Amino acid sequence: MTILVTGGAGYIGSHTIIELIVAGHNVVVVDNLCNSSKISLERVERITSTQIPFFQADIRDKKALSDILDMYSIDACIHFAGLKAVGESTAYPYEYYDNNIIGTLNLISVLRKHNIKNIIFSSSATVYGEPATIPITEECPKGKCTNPYGWTKWMIEQMLMDLHTADPTFNIVILRYFNPIGAHQSGLIGENPNGVPNNLMPYITQVAVGKREYLHIFGNNYDTPDGTGVRDYIHVVDLARGHVKALEAINRNCGVAIYNLGTGKGYSVLEIVKAFESVNGMKIPYVIDPRRPGDIATCYSDPQKAQRELGWKADNGIEEMCRDSWNWQRRNPNGYEQ
Ligand code: NAD
Ligand code: WQD
């Protein structure tokens, strides 16, 4: 199949393109590079020995999107493009709603005009809010999000489902990612946050590489075994492979389907620090800070639906995640900046 990949220069998109190419698909990438570098795609070309058609364009630009779709016969769209920083979304809600919601509406409008009705969407475990049950199944009701970023995912999911209700010839797969970490084993591509990392693993790797003095652990008084927050970390390469499986479902005319992509196992912040230290043979100094507003104690998935229906499960464990995160950071201390 030929897949339009929006946001393909980003962290998850770049890893997914590799798996798509390995599975024999063609890709066309659209990204405005607002949170990424074209170098990631050059590295993907190196890894796959494949030239990747890339267009630097904003998904809010209908004309640009339409011109691109006129040039290719696209079978499906994997829609990664979006802003994703939780804290920033609270400070800039307009920008988040504009980019993520208006961007997605524009994209859908252009896809429809080109009769492309197969869409895979990057959603997030954040739509569950404070989860009603743990582990979280897809039946768990969507909750109240604690920030505008989360609401954009919540609303886009609803938009896509309504679209399918009105026109059942749409095939929509909503993938709810848990906490992606790790990097491609080559160490050539990985997560490249701007400024101070918001997420745990990039913060740890920046401490490891000497860019930051110590890790701030946000709270050790949660109702968890060691008091620190528990999350379902998933290797980004496993996550990427989940998209290939979702495409197979689309080929079977799946209608609308929602899947958790997680491992089903929760690790606390302290367990992640210890695993990173032992796998990579180094110390990660840390201090305990107050809780971060909006954080919940525990969040991990029940990933059985994806296993049952997609034949997908995560293969990599926490050791591989810690090893590959560090391999990427140590080879690229400044990310894609040379
Ligand atoms: P990322 O920022 O690395 O990738 C997103 C890409 O989209 C970037 O390359 C950015 O330049 C591009 N982009 C943003 N707005 C755009 C626009 N208007 N037009 C064109 N391109 C645009 O983020 P990621 O971690 O790879 O996340 C990919 C998707 O997965 C996002 O939608 C994100 O919300 C979602 N997600 C991420 C996580 C996570 O923890 N990384 C978890 C759950 C869901
Ligand atoms: C993990 C744990 C923190 C940083 C976020 C988004 C979610 C999804 C994934 C996009 C928590 C603790 C973190 C630090 C810490 N993204 N922590 N010190 O909050 O589970 O999820 O990313 O959809 O929507 O909310 O991930 O990596 O920020 O935090 O102690 O410097 O690490 O408190 O317990 P989170 P995270």
Tab-separated table of C-alpha atoms and ligand atoms in Angstrom:
chain	number	residue	atom	x	y	z
A	1	MET	CA	0.000	0.000	0.000
A	2	THR	CA	1.022	3.629	-0.338
A	3	ILE	CA	0.654	5.445	2.954
A	4	LEU	CA	0.448	9.160	3.605
A	5	VAL	CA	2.316	9.712	6.879
A	6	THR	CA	1.614	13.067	8.513
A	7	GLY	CA	4.180	14.052	11.141
A	8	GLY	CA	6.534	11.431	9.718
A	9	ALA	CA	9.723	13.302	10.651
A	10	GLY	CA	8.847	13.081	14.349
A	11	TYR	CA	9.781	10.532	16.979
A	12	ILE	CA	7.091	7.887	16.458
A	13	GLY	CA	6.517	8.678	12.776
A	14	SER	CA	10.160	8.143	11.803
A	15	HIS	CA	10.273	4.760	13.553
A	16	THR	CA	6.993	3.739	11.968
A	17	ILE	CA	8.192	4.597	8.463
A	18	ILE	CA	10.996	2.063	8.873
A	19	GLU	CA	8.565	-0.689	9.834
A	20	LEU	CA	6.218	0.247	6.993
A	21	ILE	CA	9.057	0.007	4.483
A	22	VAL	CA	10.245	-3.292	5.996
A	23	ALA	CA	6.682	-4.604	5.538
A	24	GLY	CA	6.779	-3.635	1.854
A	25	HIS	CA	4.708	-0.437	1.909
A	26	ASN	CA	5.485	2.876	0.202
A	27	VAL	CA	5.296	6.103	2.147
A	28	VAL	CA	4.742	9.778	1.379
A	29	VAL	CA	5.633	12.060	4.265
A	30	VAL	CA	4.138	15.439	5.152
A	31	ASP	CA	5.581	17.373	8.075
A	32	ASN	CA	6.005	21.082	8.747
A	33	LEU	CA	9.088	20.314	10.903
A	34	CYS	CA	7.732	22.437	13.775
A	35	ASN	CA	8.998	19.825	16.233
A	36	SER	CA	11.400	17.743	14.183
A	37	SER	CA	14.320	17.750	11.804
A	38	LYS	CA	14.618	16.582	8.237
A	39	ILE	CA	17.756	14.756	9.355
A	40	SER	CA	15.548	12.087	10.959
A	41	LEU	CA	14.206	11.216	7.512
A	42	GLU	CA	17.690	11.216	5.997
A	43	ARG	CA	18.667	8.701	8.689
A	44	VAL	CA	15.577	6.611	7.922
A	45	GLU	CA	16.641	6.632	4.263
A	46	ARG	CA	20.067	5.366	5.359
A	47	ILE	CA	18.586	2.614	7.527
A	48	THR	CA	16.137	1.435	4.857
A	49	SER	CA	18.201	2.235	1.724
A	50	THR	CA	14.996	3.772	0.374
A	51	GLN	CA	14.266	7.263	-0.892
A	52	ILE	CA	11.373	8.821	0.969
A	53	PRO	CA	9.157	11.383	-0.747
A	54	PHE	CA	8.996	14.248	1.750
A	55	PHE	CA	6.947	17.459	1.643
A	56	GLN	CA	7.497	20.215	4.153
A	57	ALA	CA	3.913	21.374	4.580
A	58	ASP	CA	1.420	22.182	7.292
A	59	ILE	CA	-1.667	19.985	7.490
A	60	ARG	CA	-3.698	23.174	7.950
A	61	ASP	CA	-2.704	24.130	4.384
A	62	LYS	CA	-5.418	22.468	2.282
A	63	LYS	CA	-3.946	23.520	-1.033
A	64	ALA	CA	-0.538	22.050	-0.226
A	65	LEU	CA	-2.129	18.790	0.961
A	66	SER	CA	-4.360	18.597	-2.067
A	67	ASP	CA	-1.437	19.135	-4.448
A	68	ILE	CA	0.467	16.296	-2.759
A	69	LEU	CA	-2.498	13.930	-2.927
A	70	ASP	CA	-2.946	14.748	-6.615
A	71	MET	CA	0.557	13.388	-7.228
A	72	TYR	CA	0.161	9.971	-5.556
A	73	SER	CA	-2.356	7.206	-5.342
A	74	ILE	CA	-2.684	6.999	-1.550
A	75	ASP	CA	-4.391	3.994	0.069
A	76	ALA	CA	-4.345	5.085	3.704
A	77	CYS	CA	-3.205	7.862	6.005
A	78	ILE	CA	-1.369	7.419	9.294
A	79	HIS	CA	-1.923	10.678	11.114
A	80	PHE	CA	0.836	11.521	13.596
A	81	ALA	CA	1.052	15.290	13.011
A	82	GLY	CA	0.182	17.279	16.099
A	83	LEU	CA	1.542	19.246	19.006
A	84	LYS	CA	2.063	17.046	22.045
A	85	ALA	CA	3.486	18.903	25.036
A	86	VAL	CA	1.040	18.700	27.913
A	87	GLY	CA	2.316	21.732	29.894
A	88	GLU	CA	2.648	23.893	26.787
A	89	SER	CA	-0.935	23.070	25.821
A	90	THR	CA	-2.159	24.583	29.085
A	91	ALA	CA	-0.288	27.814	28.330
A	92	TYR	CA	-1.246	27.878	24.608
A	93	PRO	CA	-4.668	26.219	24.294
A	94	TYR	CA	-5.597	28.154	21.148
A	95	GLU	CA	-2.471	26.962	19.345
A	96	TYR	CA	-3.163	23.373	20.372
A	97	TYR	CA	-6.796	23.387	19.278
A	98	ASP	CA	-5.863	25.168	16.068
A	99	ASN	CA	-3.006	22.849	15.162
A	100	ASN	CA	-4.483	19.547	16.263
A	101	ILE	CA	-8.228	19.993	15.665
A	102	ILE	CA	-8.266	22.350	12.681
A	103	GLY	CA	-5.289	20.473	11.231
A	104	THR	CA	-7.124	17.145	11.473
A	105	LEU	CA	-10.355	18.587	10.039
A	106	ASN	CA	-8.426	20.001	7.084
A	107	LEU	CA	-6.663	16.719	6.554
A	108	ILE	CA	-9.947	14.783	6.622
A	109	SER	CA	-11.509	17.225	4.204
A	110	VAL	CA	-8.706	16.759	1.682
A	111	LEU	CA	-8.584	12.985	2.188
A	112	ARG	CA	-12.333	12.794	1.533
A	113	LYS	CA	-12.032	14.803	-1.660
A	114	HIS	CA	-9.441	12.291	-2.825
A	115	ASN	CA	-11.658	9.393	-1.751
A	116	ILE	CA	-9.127	8.189	0.832
A	117	LYS	CA	-11.148	6.623	3.610
A	118	ASN	CA	-8.580	4.639	5.567
A	119	ILE	CA	-7.176	6.487	8.572
A	120	ILE	CA	-5.006	5.429	11.493
A	121	PHE	CA	-4.893	8.019	14.262
A	122	SER	CA	-2.309	8.545	17.022
A	123	SER	CA	-4.348	8.846	20.168
A	124	SER	CA	-3.174	8.542	23.721
A	125	ALA	CA	-3.897	6.876	27.039
A	126	THR	CA	-4.459	10.434	28.221
A	127	VAL	CA	-8.086	10.155	26.944
A	128	TYR	CA	-8.853	7.822	29.863
A	129	GLY	CA	-8.169	10.678	32.320
A	130	GLU	CA	-8.160	9.256	35.845
A	131	PRO	CA	-8.841	5.649	34.740
A	132	ALA	CA	-11.951	3.971	36.112
A	133	THR	CA	-10.197	0.568	36.202
A	134	ILE	CA	-6.607	-0.718	36.091
A	135	PRO	CA	-5.400	-2.315	33.860
A	136	ILE	CA	-7.136	-0.073	31.353
A	137	THR	CA	-9.170	-1.827	28.667
A	138	GLU	CA	-10.607	-0.075	25.639
A	139	GLU	CA	-14.045	-0.407	27.255
A	140	CYS	CA	-12.917	1.816	30.100
A	141	PRO	CA	-14.858	5.066	29.620
A	142	LYS	CA	-13.005	8.097	28.336
A	143	GLY	CA	-12.437	10.419	31.249
A	144	LYS	CA	-11.941	14.098	31.912
A	145	CYS	CA	-8.628	15.217	30.450
A	146	THR	CA	-6.483	17.453	32.595
A	147	ASN	CA	-5.107	19.607	29.773
A	148	PRO	CA	-5.981	20.946	26.287
A	149	TYR	CA	-3.605	18.489	24.584
A	150	GLY	CA	-5.585	15.585	26.017
A	151	TRP	CA	-8.869	17.179	24.973
A	152	THR	CA	-7.626	17.464	21.367
A	153	LYS	CA	-7.073	13.682	21.308
A	154	TRP	CA	-10.439	13.113	22.977
A	155	MET	CA	-12.245	15.308	20.431
A	156	ILE	CA	-10.428	13.991	17.367
A	157	GLU	CA	-11.365	10.439	18.378
A	158	GLN	CA	-14.997	11.558	18.557
A	159	MET	CA	-14.779	13.332	15.199
A	160	LEU	CA	-13.390	10.222	13.534
A	161	MET	CA	-16.043	7.964	15.046
A	162	ASP	CA	-18.822	10.312	13.957
A	163	LEU	CA	-17.354	10.329	10.475
A	164	HIS	CA	-17.535	6.558	10.372
A	165	THR	CA	-21.100	6.544	11.698
A	166	ALA	CA	-22.166	8.867	8.901
A	167	ASP	CA	-20.192	7.002	6.244
A	168	PRO	CA	-19.380	3.376	7.185
A	169	THR	CA	-17.067	3.025	4.198
A	170	PHE	CA	-14.466	4.826	6.323
A	171	ASN	CA	-12.038	2.478	8.068
A	172	ILE	CA	-10.726	4.165	11.180
A	173	VAL	CA	-8.200	2.713	13.607
A	174	ILE	CA	-7.623	4.705	16.780
A	175	LEU	CA	-4.408	3.698	18.539
A	176	ARG	CA	-4.099	4.770	22.150
A	177	TYR	CA	-0.404	4.836	22.942
A	178	PHE	CA	0.799	4.443	26.495
A	179	ASN	CA	4.344	5.762	27.223
A	180	PRO	CA	6.643	5.332	24.218
A	181	ILE	CA	10.377	5.303	24.985
A	182	GLY	CA	13.457	3.683	23.438
A	183	ALA	CA	14.879	4.200	19.991
A	184	HIS	CA	15.797	2.319	16.848
A	185	GLN	CA	18.580	-0.190	17.569
A	186	SER	CA	20.894	1.514	15.084
A	187	GLY	CA	21.071	4.546	17.388
A	188	LEU	CA	20.509	6.724	14.318
A	189	ILE	CA	17.024	7.952	15.197
A	190	GLY	CA	15.349	8.625	18.523
A	191	GLU	CA	13.442	11.140	20.602
A	192	ASN	CA	14.733	14.683	20.232
A	193	PRO	CA	12.846	17.035	22.551
A	194	ASN	CA	13.239	20.800	22.307
A	195	GLY	CA	14.461	22.472	25.496
A	196	VAL	CA	13.843	20.857	28.862
A	197	PRO	CA	12.296	17.402	28.338
A	198	ASN	CA	8.788	16.981	29.751
A	199	ASN	CA	8.901	13.204	29.710
A	200	LEU	CA	10.785	10.913	32.028
A	201	MET	CA	13.104	8.945	29.734
A	202	PRO	CA	14.559	11.861	27.731
A	203	TYR	CA	15.176	13.624	31.032
A	204	ILE	CA	17.036	10.580	32.361
A	205	THR	CA	19.162	10.267	29.210
A	206	GLN	CA	20.038	13.982	29.391
A	207	VAL	CA	21.189	13.489	32.975
A	208	ALA	CA	23.196	10.464	31.806
A	209	VAL	CA	24.877	12.448	29.033
A	210	GLY	CA	25.750	15.280	31.447
A	211	LYS	CA	23.338	17.913	30.114
A	212	ARG	CA	21.335	18.023	33.349
A	213	GLU	CA	22.593	17.597	36.881
A	214	TYR	CA	19.918	15.358	38.322
A	215	LEU	CA	16.473	13.991	37.680
A	216	HIS	CA	13.518	15.589	39.460
A	217	ILE	CA	11.153	12.852	40.579
A	218	PHE	CA	7.675	14.332	40.789
A	219	GLY	CA	6.327	12.952	44.053
A	220	ASN	CA	7.061	9.842	46.127
A	221	ASN	CA	3.835	9.787	48.109
A	222	TYR	CA	1.488	8.214	45.550
A	223	ASP	CA	-0.499	5.120	46.415
A	224	THR	CA	1.957	2.845	44.554
A	225	PRO	CA	4.423	0.243	45.890
A	226	ASP	CA	7.319	2.713	46.185
A	227	GLY	CA	5.316	5.959	46.168
A	228	THR	CA	6.400	7.092	42.675
A	229	GLY	CA	4.138	7.157	39.593
A	230	VAL	CA	3.581	3.923	37.665
A	231	ARG	CA	3.341	3.900	33.852
A	232	ASP	CA	3.205	1.463	30.946
A	233	TYR	CA	6.404	2.167	28.985
A	234	ILE	CA	6.492	0.728	25.482
A	235	HIS	CA	9.439	0.447	23.095
A	236	VAL	CA	8.886	2.789	20.153
A	237	VAL	CA	9.809	0.036	17.672
A	238	ASP	CA	7.061	-2.204	19.086
A	239	LEU	CA	4.691	0.747	18.868
A	240	ALA	CA	5.742	1.331	15.252
A	241	ARG	CA	4.996	-2.312	14.401
A	242	GLY	CA	1.501	-1.866	15.856
A	243	HIS	CA	0.786	0.537	12.987
A	244	VAL	CA	1.716	-2.079	10.403
A	245	LYS	CA	-0.733	-4.459	12.078
A	246	ALA	CA	-3.394	-1.737	12.112
A	247	LEU	CA	-2.950	-1.353	8.354
A	248	GLU	CA	-3.628	-5.065	7.942
A	249	ALA	CA	-6.868	-4.551	9.875
A	250	ILE	CA	-7.779	-1.719	7.539
A	251	ASN	CA	-7.194	-4.070	4.622
A	252	ARG	CA	-9.761	-6.389	6.187
A	253	ASN	CA	-12.269	-3.489	6.271
A	254	CYS	CA	-12.270	-3.217	10.033
A	255	GLY	CA	-14.746	-0.322	10.207
A	256	VAL	CA	-13.953	1.626	13.335
A	257	ALA	CA	-11.647	0.064	15.919
A	258	ILE	CA	-9.817	1.272	19.008
A	259	TYR	CA	-6.700	-0.385	20.427
A	260	ASN	CA	-4.462	0.215	23.399
A	261	LEU	CA	-0.799	-0.054	22.464
A	262	GLY	CA	1.046	-0.839	25.666
A	263	THR	CA	2.854	-3.757	27.289
A	264	GLY	CA	0.372	-4.356	30.107
A	265	LYS	CA	3.107	-3.955	32.695
A	266	GLY	CA	3.572	-0.898	34.895
A	267	TYR	CA	6.925	0.415	36.160
A	268	SER	CA	7.440	3.106	38.758
A	269	VAL	CA	9.760	6.067	38.227
A	270	LEU	CA	12.249	4.551	40.677
A	271	GLU	CA	12.108	1.188	38.899
A	272	ILE	CA	12.897	2.922	35.601
A	273	VAL	CA	15.832	4.748	37.183
A	274	LYS	CA	17.166	1.475	38.640
A	275	ALA	CA	16.701	-0.417	35.365
A	276	PHE	CA	18.485	2.355	33.431
A	277	GLU	CA	21.365	2.347	35.919
A	278	SER	CA	21.817	-1.403	35.874
A	279	VAL	CA	21.471	-1.896	32.085
A	280	ASN	CA	23.796	0.964	31.227
A	281	GLY	CA	26.186	0.750	34.197
A	282	MET	CA	25.842	4.307	35.453
A	283	LYS	CA	24.286	6.323	38.274
A	284	ILE	CA	21.365	8.695	37.724
A	285	PRO	CA	21.328	11.208	40.570
A	286	TYR	CA	17.841	12.370	41.520
A	287	VAL	CA	15.927	14.558	43.933
A	288	ILE	CA	12.345	14.153	45.082
A	289	ASP	CA	10.185	17.140	44.143
A	290	PRO	CA	6.480	17.816	44.749
A	291	ARG	CA	3.913	16.081	42.558
A	292	ARG	CA	3.433	17.498	39.048
A	293	PRO	CA	-0.091	18.940	38.652
A	294	GLY	CA	-2.347	16.691	36.584
A	295	ASP	CA	-0.306	13.503	37.145
A	296	ILE	CA	-2.090	10.334	38.190
A	297	ALA	CA	-0.651	7.558	40.379
A	298	THR	CA	-0.976	4.552	38.095
A	299	CYS	CA	-1.659	4.009	34.418
A	300	TYR	CA	-1.103	0.785	32.531
A	301	SER	CA	-2.902	-0.990	29.764
A	302	ASP	CA	-4.646	-4.225	29.149
A	303	PRO	CA	-3.214	-4.830	25.656
A	304	GLN	CA	-5.087	-8.092	24.972
A	305	LYS	CA	-7.506	-6.658	22.420
A	306	ALA	CA	-4.615	-5.703	20.126
A	307	GLN	CA	-3.113	-9.156	20.577
A	308	ARG	CA	-6.404	-10.906	19.898
A	309	GLU	CA	-7.563	-8.842	16.940
A	310	LEU	CA	-4.366	-7.481	15.407
A	311	GLY	CA	-1.973	-10.273	16.353
A	312	TRP	CA	0.274	-7.612	17.901
A	313	LYS	CA	2.127	-7.568	21.172
A	314	ALA	CA	5.161	-5.734	22.462
A	315	ASP	CA	8.323	-7.866	22.305
A	316	ASN	CA	10.834	-5.571	23.981
A	317	GLY	CA	11.173	-5.312	27.739
A	318	ILE	CA	12.367	-2.539	29.988
A	319	GLU	CA	16.038	-3.530	29.522
A	320	GLU	CA	15.865	-3.037	25.751
A	321	MET	CA	13.992	0.242	26.234
A	322	CYS	CA	16.665	1.580	28.606
A	323	ARG	CA	19.524	0.266	26.452
A	324	ASP	CA	18.205	1.757	23.206
A	325	SER	CA	17.243	5.118	24.755
A	326	TRP	CA	20.807	5.497	26.012
A	327	ASN	CA	22.381	4.201	22.790
A	328	TRP	CA	20.571	6.951	20.846
A	329	GLN	CA	21.401	9.710	23.358
A	330	ARG	CA	25.063	8.791	23.768
A	331	ARG	CA	25.630	8.687	20.005
A	332	ASN	CA	23.666	11.929	19.497
A	333	PRO	CA	24.232	14.060	22.601
A	334	ASN	CA	22.624	17.033	20.849
A	335	GLY	CA	19.926	15.082	19.049
A	336	TYR	CA	19.857	15.867	15.338
A	337	GLU	CA	21.913	19.044	15.806
A	338	GLN	CA	25.445	18.262	14.719
B	1	NAD	P1	6.685	14.505	17.484
B	1	NAD	O1	6.501	15.931	17.893
B	1	NAD	O2	8.070	13.944	17.490
B	1	NAD	O3	6.055	14.258	16.040
B	1	NAD	C1	4.942	14.994	15.570
B	1	NAD	C2	5.320	15.539	14.196
B	1	NAD	O4	4.235	16.293	13.682
B	1	NAD	C3	6.531	16.488	14.263
B	1	NAD	O5	7.485	16.071	13.313
B	1	NAD	C4	5.943	17.855	13.904
B	1	NAD	O6	6.875	18.659	13.211
B	1	NAD	C5	4.739	17.459	13.056
B	1	NAD	N1	3.650	18.442	13.054
B	1	NAD	C6	3.040	19.018	14.126
B	1	NAD	N2	2.069	19.852	13.703
B	1	NAD	C7	2.037	19.779	12.350
B	1	NAD	C8	1.264	20.406	11.344
B	1	NAD	N3	0.322	21.296	11.648
B	1	NAD	N4	1.514	20.100	10.050
B	1	NAD	C9	2.469	19.212	9.716
B	1	NAD	N5	3.256	18.610	10.621
B	1	NAD	C10	3.040	18.886	11.923
B	1	NAD	O7	5.735	13.618	18.398
B	1	NAD	P2	5.645	12.031	18.545
B	1	NAD	O8	6.060	11.685	19.916
B	1	NAD	O9	6.266	11.380	17.386
B	1	NAD	O10	4.073	11.873	18.489
B	1	NAD	C11	3.385	11.531	17.286
B	1	NAD	C12	1.893	11.519	17.566
B	1	NAD	O11	1.632	10.582	18.618
B	1	NAD	C13	1.347	12.861	18.060
B	1	NAD	O12	0.072	13.046	17.515
B	1	NAD	C14	1.260	12.676	19.552
B	1	NAD	O13	0.284	13.490	20.122
B	1	NAD	C15	0.904	11.209	19.655
B	1	NAD	N6	1.285	10.605	20.934
B	1	NAD	C16	2.565	10.716	21.385
B	1	NAD	C17	2.915	10.164	22.605
B	1	NAD	C18	4.308	10.321	23.156
B	1	NAD	O14	4.483	10.158	24.360
B	1	NAD	N7	5.319	10.596	22.344
B	1	NAD	C19	1.954	9.473	23.362
B	1	NAD	C20	0.652	9.374	22.866
B	1	NAD	C21	0.328	9.937	21.636
B	2	WQD	C1	6.030	9.501	33.494
B	2	WQD	C2	6.227	9.438	35.012
B	2	WQD	C3	5.915	11.559	36.101
B	2	WQD	C4	9.341	13.514	34.176
B	2	WQD	C5	2.757	11.981	29.105
B	2	WQD	C6	1.482	12.593	28.615
B	2	WQD	C7	0.660	11.571	27.884
B	2	WQD	C8	1.491	10.869	26.789
B	2	WQD	C9	2.786	10.374	27.305
B	2	WQD	C10	1.151	12.043	24.753
B	2	WQD	C11	5.205	10.241	35.805
B	2	WQD	C12	7.351	11.101	36.233
B	2	WQD	C13	8.383	12.602	34.574
B	2	WQD	C14	10.304	13.957	35.133
B	2	WQD	C15	9.282	12.514	36.773
B	2	WQD	N1	1.847	11.783	25.750
B	2	WQD	N2	8.353	12.117	35.848
B	2	WQD	N3	10.240	13.431	36.391
B	2	WQD	O1	2.892	11.998	32.235
B	2	WQD	O2	2.687	9.482	31.954
B	2	WQD	O3	2.421	10.930	30.011
B	2	WQD	O4	3.479	11.430	27.996
B	2	WQD	O5	0.046	11.669	24.526
B	2	WQD	O6	-0.427	12.250	27.346
B	2	WQD	O7	0.753	13.089	29.720
B	2	WQD	O8	4.653	10.663	30.951
B	2	WQD	O9	7.112	10.661	30.871
B	2	WQD	O10	5.905	12.793	31.512
B	2	WQD	O11	5.923	10.869	33.101
B	2	WQD	O12	9.281	12.089	37.923
B	2	WQD	O13	11.183	14.787	34.839
B	2	WQD	O14	7.497	10.035	35.315
B	2	WQD	O15	5.480	12.187	37.266
B	2	WQD	O16	4.937	9.543	36.979
B	2	WQD	P1	3.103	10.801	31.407
B	2	WQD	P2	5.963	11.309	31.541
